[in-house]
Structure formats: C-alpha cells, structure tokens
GROMACS .gro file of C-alpha atoms in nm:
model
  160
    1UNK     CA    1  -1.039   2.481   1.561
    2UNK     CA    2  -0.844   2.749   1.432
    3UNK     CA    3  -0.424   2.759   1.391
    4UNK     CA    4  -0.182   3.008   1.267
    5UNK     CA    5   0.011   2.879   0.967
    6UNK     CA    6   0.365   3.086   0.908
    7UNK     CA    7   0.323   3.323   0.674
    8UNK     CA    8  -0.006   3.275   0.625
    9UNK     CA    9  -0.312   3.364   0.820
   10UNK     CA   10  -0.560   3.183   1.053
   11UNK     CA   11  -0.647   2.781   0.934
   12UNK     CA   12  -0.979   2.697   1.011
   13UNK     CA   13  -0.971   2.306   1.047
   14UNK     CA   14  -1.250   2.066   0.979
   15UNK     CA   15  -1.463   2.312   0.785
   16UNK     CA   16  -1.459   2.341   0.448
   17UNK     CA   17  -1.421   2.669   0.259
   18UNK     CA   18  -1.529   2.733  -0.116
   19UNK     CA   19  -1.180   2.887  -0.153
   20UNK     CA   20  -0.832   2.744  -0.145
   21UNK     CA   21  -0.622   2.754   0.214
   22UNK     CA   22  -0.319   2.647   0.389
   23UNK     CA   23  -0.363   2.347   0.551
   24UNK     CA   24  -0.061   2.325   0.831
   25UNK     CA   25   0.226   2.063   0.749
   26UNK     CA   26   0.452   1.908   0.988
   27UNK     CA   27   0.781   1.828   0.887
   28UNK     CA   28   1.007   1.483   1.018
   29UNK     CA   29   1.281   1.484   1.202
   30UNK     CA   30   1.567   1.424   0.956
   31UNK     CA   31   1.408   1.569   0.635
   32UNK     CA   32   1.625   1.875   0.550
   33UNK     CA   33   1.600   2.136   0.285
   34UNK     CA   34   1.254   2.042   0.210
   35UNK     CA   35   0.994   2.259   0.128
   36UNK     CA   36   0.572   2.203   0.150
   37UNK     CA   37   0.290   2.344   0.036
   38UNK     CA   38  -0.089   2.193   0.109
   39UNK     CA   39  -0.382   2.326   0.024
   40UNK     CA   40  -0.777   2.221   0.050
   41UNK     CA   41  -0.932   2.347  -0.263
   42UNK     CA   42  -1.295   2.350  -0.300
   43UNK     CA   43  -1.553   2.227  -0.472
   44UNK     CA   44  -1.556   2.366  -0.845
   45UNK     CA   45  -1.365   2.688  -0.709
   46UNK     CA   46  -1.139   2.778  -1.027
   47UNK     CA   47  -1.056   3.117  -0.830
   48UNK     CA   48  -0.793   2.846  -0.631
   49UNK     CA   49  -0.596   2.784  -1.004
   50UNK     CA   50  -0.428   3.113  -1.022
   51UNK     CA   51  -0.458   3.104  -0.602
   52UNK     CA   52  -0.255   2.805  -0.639
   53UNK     CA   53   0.009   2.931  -0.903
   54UNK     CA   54   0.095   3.202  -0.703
   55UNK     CA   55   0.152   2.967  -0.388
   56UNK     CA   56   0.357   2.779  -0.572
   57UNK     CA   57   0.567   3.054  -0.711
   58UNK     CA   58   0.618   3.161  -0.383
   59UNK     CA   59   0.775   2.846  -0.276
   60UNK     CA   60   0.943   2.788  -0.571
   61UNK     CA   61   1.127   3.099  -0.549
   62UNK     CA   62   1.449   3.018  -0.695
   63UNK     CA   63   1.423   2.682  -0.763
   64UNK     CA   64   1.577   2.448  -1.045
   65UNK     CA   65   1.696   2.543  -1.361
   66UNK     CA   66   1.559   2.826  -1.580
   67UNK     CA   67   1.191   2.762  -1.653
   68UNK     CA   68   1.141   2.488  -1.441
   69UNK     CA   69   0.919   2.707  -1.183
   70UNK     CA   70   0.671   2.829  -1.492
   71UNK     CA   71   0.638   2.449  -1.617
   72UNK     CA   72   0.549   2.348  -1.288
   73UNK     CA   73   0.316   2.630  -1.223
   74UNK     CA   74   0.148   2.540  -1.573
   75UNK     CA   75   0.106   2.158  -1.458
   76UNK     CA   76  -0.006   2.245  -1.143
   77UNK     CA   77  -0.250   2.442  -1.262
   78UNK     CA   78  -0.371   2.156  -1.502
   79UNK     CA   79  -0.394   1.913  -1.253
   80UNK     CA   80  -0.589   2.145  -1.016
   81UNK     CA   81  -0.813   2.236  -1.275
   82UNK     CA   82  -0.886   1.858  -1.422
   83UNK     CA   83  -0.993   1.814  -1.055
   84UNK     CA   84  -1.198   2.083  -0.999
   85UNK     CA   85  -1.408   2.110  -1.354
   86UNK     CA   86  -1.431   1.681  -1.352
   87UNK     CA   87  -1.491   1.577  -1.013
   88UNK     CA   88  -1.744   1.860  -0.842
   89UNK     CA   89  -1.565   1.772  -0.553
   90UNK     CA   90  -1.281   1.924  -0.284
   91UNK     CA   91  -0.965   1.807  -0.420
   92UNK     CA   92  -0.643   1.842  -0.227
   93UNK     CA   93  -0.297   1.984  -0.361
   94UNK     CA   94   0.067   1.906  -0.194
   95UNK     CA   95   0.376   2.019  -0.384
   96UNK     CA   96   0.685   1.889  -0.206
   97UNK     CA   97   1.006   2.055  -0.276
   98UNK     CA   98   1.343   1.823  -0.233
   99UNK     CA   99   1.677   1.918  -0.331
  100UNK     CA  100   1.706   1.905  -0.712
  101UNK     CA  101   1.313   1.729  -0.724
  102UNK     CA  102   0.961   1.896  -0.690
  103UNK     CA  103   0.645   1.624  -0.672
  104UNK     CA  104   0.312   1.796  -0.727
  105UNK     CA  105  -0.031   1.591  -0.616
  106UNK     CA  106  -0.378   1.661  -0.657
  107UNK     CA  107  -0.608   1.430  -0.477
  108UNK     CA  108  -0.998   1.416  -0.549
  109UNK     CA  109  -1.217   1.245  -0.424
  110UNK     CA  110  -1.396   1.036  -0.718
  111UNK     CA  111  -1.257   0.682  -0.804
  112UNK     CA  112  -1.305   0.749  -1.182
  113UNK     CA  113  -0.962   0.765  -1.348
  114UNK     CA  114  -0.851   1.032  -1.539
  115UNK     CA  115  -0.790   0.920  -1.972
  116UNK     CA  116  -0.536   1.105  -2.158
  117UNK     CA  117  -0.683   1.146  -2.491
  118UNK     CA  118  -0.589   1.215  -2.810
  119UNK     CA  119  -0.653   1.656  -2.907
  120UNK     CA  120  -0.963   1.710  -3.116
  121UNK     CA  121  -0.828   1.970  -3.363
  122UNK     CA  122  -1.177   2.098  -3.365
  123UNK     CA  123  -1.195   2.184  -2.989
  124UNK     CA  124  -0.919   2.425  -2.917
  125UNK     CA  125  -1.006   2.449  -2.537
  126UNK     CA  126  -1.025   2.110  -2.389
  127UNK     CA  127  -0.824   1.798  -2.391
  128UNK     CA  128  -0.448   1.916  -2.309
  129UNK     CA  129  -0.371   1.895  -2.002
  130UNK     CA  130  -0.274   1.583  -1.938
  131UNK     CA  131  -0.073   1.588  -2.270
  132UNK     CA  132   0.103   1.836  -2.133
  133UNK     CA  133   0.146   1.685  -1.822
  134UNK     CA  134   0.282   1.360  -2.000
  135UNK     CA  135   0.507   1.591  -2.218
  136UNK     CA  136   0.686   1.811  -1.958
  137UNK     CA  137   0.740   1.642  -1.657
  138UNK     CA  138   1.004   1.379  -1.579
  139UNK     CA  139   0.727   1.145  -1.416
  140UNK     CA  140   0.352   1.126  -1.417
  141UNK     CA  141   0.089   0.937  -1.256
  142UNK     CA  142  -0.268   0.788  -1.100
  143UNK     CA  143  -0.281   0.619  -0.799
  144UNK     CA  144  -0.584   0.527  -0.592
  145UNK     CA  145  -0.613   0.673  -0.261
  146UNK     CA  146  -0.860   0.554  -0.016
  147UNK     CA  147  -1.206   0.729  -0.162
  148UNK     CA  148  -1.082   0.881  -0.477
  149UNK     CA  149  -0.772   0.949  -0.594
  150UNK     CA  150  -0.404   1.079  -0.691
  151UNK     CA  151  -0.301   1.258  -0.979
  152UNK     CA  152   0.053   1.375  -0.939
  153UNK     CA  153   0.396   1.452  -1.164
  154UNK     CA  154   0.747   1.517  -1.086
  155UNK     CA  155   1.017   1.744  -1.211
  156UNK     CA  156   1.385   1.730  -1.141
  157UNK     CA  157   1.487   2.094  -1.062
  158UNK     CA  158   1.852   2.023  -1.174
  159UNK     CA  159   2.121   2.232  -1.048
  160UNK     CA  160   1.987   2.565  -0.991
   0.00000   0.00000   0.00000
C-alpha cells in the first residue's frame, strides 16, 4: 500500500526500508497547535541520524527559546543512534511538538534496557549520550513497550 504524506513523498506501508521515512500521522479532533513527526528507521542505518536531524529542524522551525531546536536535534540524534548501533533492529522515532513542550521517542524493539554509565576518560567516543540526555533535557526516560521498548526526553520550548 502506498500513501502520499504532505510534504513528503510516497509512504510505502508494511514494508520495511533500510532508510528512514515518513510514516503518516493522524491528528485528534481537539488537539491544536500540535506538530508530528514519525519515522521508521532501519535496521543499523546511521544514514537516518543526520536524516532525522534535518526532519526535525524542519519541524522545529522556530520553536522555543534560543538553542532549544540544536539541543533537541543533538538528543535526538543520541537516542536514534543508541538504538540503531545497540539493538540491530528497526527502531521507531516520534517527536511531538505542543505549545511551549517538544517529547522526542525512540522505540526499539529489544527488551534490554538502556544503563547510563559513568565516561571512561580513556574512550573519547562512546558512553555520552545518555549523559547528555540526562543533562539537557527537562525529563528523561525508559518505558517498556509491548516487544521492546521506549527511550524518550522532553524539553520545554519556553516562550519563543
């Protein structure tokens, strides 16, 4: 099945793709000024991080105070990447935008929970992310989620 996202081109449903796409989104009646992006990222694809950053830039667009958009583009990209170079799985990514609040999730689809650890000095490349995660947003979290699951933070945008 195929479907025509706005702004985007043709969704291929029910396959998967080793590069990061759209998925459609349907918004409730009653939920104003808000804002989605979903995407099915696949399996050990890192070409979907800066994919990803650029999606979310894009929805961003003027959003929150100064320097809010870059930090969430940074954890965003953490997140993505944790679940792409750890699980060797499809992960998922939704970033919802609310007035004043963005919420960023990256579902995967391996139980195993993710351990924020303390920097080995020693190994400059590996071991920050959720630090940084922990550091800059306003909220942070793991939640199970069926087969797998959630790793997602929150920032409050503030007045823009």
């Amino acid at each position: 099945m195929t479907r025509q996202v706005r702004g985007g081109g043709p969704i291929h449903l029910g396959t998967s793709s080793p590069k990061a796409r759209d998925e459609p989104t349907d918004s409730k009646p009653g939920e104003l000024h808000r804002a989605q992006l979903r995407r099915r990222l696949g399996r050990s694809d890192l070409r979907a991080v800066p994919e990803v950053r650029g999606a979310l830039r894009e929805l961003l667009g003027a959003w929150g105070r100064p320097g809010k958009s870059e930090i969430a583009e940074l954890l965003t990209s953490e997140l993505v990447t944790n679940a792409l170079v750890h699980t060797d799985r499809d992960a998922i990514l939704t970033a919802t935008v609310r007035p004043g609040r963005l919420r960023v999730e990256v579902r995967d689809f391996v139980g195993r929970r993710p351990k924020l650890s303390a920097v080995n000095a020693e190994d400059s490349t590996h071991g920050r992310g959720l630090m940084l995660v922990q550091s800059l947003s306003d909220a942070w979290g793991v939640r199970a989620h069926g087969v797998g699951k959630v790793v997602w933070f929150e920032l409050d945008g503030g007045p823009a």
